[in-house]
Tab-separated table of N, CA and C in Angstrom:
chain	number	residue	atom	x	y	z
A	9	UNK	N	0.837	-1.204	0.000
A	9	UNK	CA	0.000	0.000	0.000
A	9	UNK	C	0.870	1.253	0.000
A	10	UNK	N	1.955	1.209	0.754
A	10	UNK	CA	2.829	2.376	0.820
A	10	UNK	C	3.502	2.620	-0.527
A	11	UNK	N	3.893	1.531	-1.207
A	11	UNK	CA	4.543	1.698	-2.509
A	11	UNK	C	3.564	2.278	-3.525
A	12	UNK	N	2.288	1.960	-3.391
A	12	UNK	CA	1.292	2.512	-4.301
A	12	UNK	C	1.171	4.019	-4.110
A	13	UNK	N	1.207	4.472	-2.870
A	13	UNK	CA	1.138	5.908	-2.609
A	13	UNK	C	2.364	6.620	-3.156
A	14	UNK	N	3.525	6.007	-3.007
A	14	UNK	CA	4.753	6.609	-3.536
A	14	UNK	C	4.677	6.694	-5.055
A	15	UNK	N	4.152	5.647	-5.691
A	15	UNK	CA	4.026	5.640	-7.150
A	15	UNK	C	3.069	6.735	-7.613
A	16	UNK	N	1.943	6.870	-6.941
A	16	UNK	CA	0.989	7.913	-7.314
A	16	UNK	C	1.588	9.302	-7.108
A	17	UNK	N	2.333	9.489	-6.027
A	17	UNK	CA	2.964	10.779	-5.769
A	17	UNK	C	3.980	11.111	-6.855
A	18	UNK	N	4.755	10.093	-7.286
A	18	UNK	CA	5.754	10.314	-8.334
A	18	UNK	C	5.082	10.687	-9.652
A	19	UNK	N	3.989	10.017	-9.978
A	19	UNK	CA	3.284	10.322	-11.229
A	19	UNK	C	2.720	11.738	-11.187
A	20	UNK	N	2.137	12.122	-10.059
A	20	UNK	CA	1.588	13.468	-9.942
A	20	UNK	C	2.692	14.514	-10.023
A	21	UNK	N	3.853	14.210	-9.460
A	21	UNK	CA	4.967	15.155	-9.497
A	21	UNK	C	5.458	15.347	-10.920
A	22	UNK	N	5.629	14.249	-11.660
A	22	UNK	CA	6.124	14.359	-13.032
A	22	UNK	C	5.092	15.019	-13.936
A	23	UNK	N	3.814	14.851	-13.642
A	23	UNK	CA	2.785	15.505	-14.444
A	23	UNK	C	2.763	17.004	-14.177
A	24	UNK	N	3.213	17.433	-13.002
A	24	UNK	CA	3.192	18.848	-12.656
A	24	UNK	C	4.428	19.586	-13.164
A	25	UNK	N	5.459	18.860	-13.588
A	25	UNK	CA	6.697	19.511	-14.022
A	25	UNK	C	6.499	20.447	-15.215
A	26	UNK	N	5.755	20.087	-16.258
A	26	UNK	CA	5.608	21.010	-17.394
A	26	UNK	C	4.971	22.336	-16.999
A	27	UNK	N	4.138	22.370	-15.986
A	27	UNK	CA	3.518	23.623	-15.561
A	27	UNK	C	4.569	24.578	-15.004
A	28	UNK	N	5.559	24.057	-14.297
A	28	UNK	CA	6.615	24.904	-13.756
A	28	UNK	C	7.633	25.265	-14.832
A	29	UNK	N	7.759	24.447	-15.864
A	29	UNK	CA	8.750	24.702	-16.911
A	29	UNK	C	8.397	25.960	-17.696
A	30	UNK	N	7.109	26.298	-17.780
A	30	UNK	CA	6.719	27.499	-18.514
A	30	UNK	C	7.141	28.756	-17.751
A	31	UNK	N	7.044	28.726	-16.435
A	31	UNK	CA	7.408	29.895	-15.641
A	31	UNK	C	8.922	30.056	-15.543
A	32	UNK	N	9.622	28.963	-15.276
A	32	UNK	CA	11.077	29.001	-15.148
A	32	UNK	C	11.660	27.946	-16.084
A	33	UNK	N	12.078	28.357	-17.276
A	33	UNK	CA	12.607	27.375	-18.232
A	33	UNK	C	13.855	26.700	-17.691
A	34	UNK	N	13.938	25.403	-17.931
A	34	UNK	CA	15.097	24.656	-17.465
A	34	UNK	C	16.293	24.956	-18.355
A	35	UNK	N	17.496	24.983	-17.796
A	35	UNK	CA	18.690	25.219	-18.621
A	35	UNK	C	18.888	24.075	-19.608
A	36	UNK	N	19.306	24.428	-20.820
A	36	UNK	CA	19.531	23.393	-21.824
A	36	UNK	C	20.811	22.641	-21.501
A	37	UNK	N	20.774	21.341	-21.721
A	37	UNK	CA	21.942	20.509	-21.451
A	37	UNK	C	22.834	20.522	-22.687
A	38	UNK	N	24.065	20.987	-22.515
A	38	UNK	CA	25.004	21.034	-23.634
A	38	UNK	C	25.469	19.627	-23.970
A	39	UNK	N	25.618	19.330	-25.253
A	39	UNK	CA	26.105	17.991	-25.624
A	39	UNK	C	27.530	17.776	-25.140
A	40	UNK	N	27.804	16.586	-24.672
A	40	UNK	CA	29.132	16.268	-24.147
A	40	UNK	C	29.935	15.607	-25.254
A	41	UNK	N	31.095	16.195	-25.578
A	41	UNK	CA	31.929	15.635	-26.642
A	41	UNK	C	32.683	14.409	-26.151
A	42	UNK	N	33.207	14.485	-24.922
A	42	UNK	CA	34.001	13.379	-24.396
A	42	UNK	C	33.178	12.601	-23.377
A	43	UNK	N	33.325	11.282	-23.356
A	43	UNK	CA	32.611	10.495	-22.349
A	43	UNK	C	33.147	10.795	-20.954
A	44	UNK	N	32.270	10.738	-19.966
A	44	UNK	CA	32.681	11.016	-18.592
A	44	UNK	C	33.591	9.919	-18.065
A	45	UNK	N	33.375	8.683	-18.539
A	45	UNK	CA	34.191	7.558	-18.080
A	45	UNK	C	35.190	7.212	-19.176
A	46	UNK	N	36.483	7.272	-18.889
A	46	UNK	CA	37.471	6.940	-19.923
A	46	UNK	C	37.409	5.461	-20.272
A	47	UNK	N	37.839	5.101	-21.470
A	47	UNK	CA	37.865	3.683	-21.843
A	47	UNK	C	38.760	2.884	-20.904
A	48	UNK	N	38.499	1.586	-20.817
A	48	UNK	CA	39.263	0.750	-19.896
A	48	UNK	C	40.724	0.636	-20.317
A	49	UNK	N	41.006	0.743	-21.628
A	49	UNK	CA	42.388	0.586	-22.074
A	49	UNK	C	43.163	1.899	-22.036
A	50	UNK	N	42.532	2.982	-21.596
A	50	UNK	CA	43.225	4.262	-21.525
A	50	UNK	C	44.133	4.289	-20.297
A	51	UNK	N	45.325	4.859	-20.451
A	51	UNK	CA	46.229	4.945	-19.288
A	51	UNK	C	45.671	5.899	-18.239
A	52	UNK	N	45.918	5.600	-16.998
A	52	UNK	CA	45.424	6.435	-15.907
A	52	UNK	C	46.238	7.719	-15.837
A	53	UNK	N	45.553	8.856	-15.757
A	53	UNK	CA	46.243	10.145	-15.647
A	53	UNK	C	46.126	10.631	-14.214
A	54	UNK	N	47.246	10.999	-13.645
A	54	UNK	CA	47.246	11.466	-12.253
A	54	UNK	C	47.664	12.919	-12.193
């Protein structure tokens, strides 16, 4: 029963997000050129 309430609260929260986005536009996410995690075969930089 508790998980059902949490699920309903999450759905209501996500449904309310677009209403706030009109008043305060979210910052655009810039595309990332380099991956945050280096490849496994890359040498470690210290």
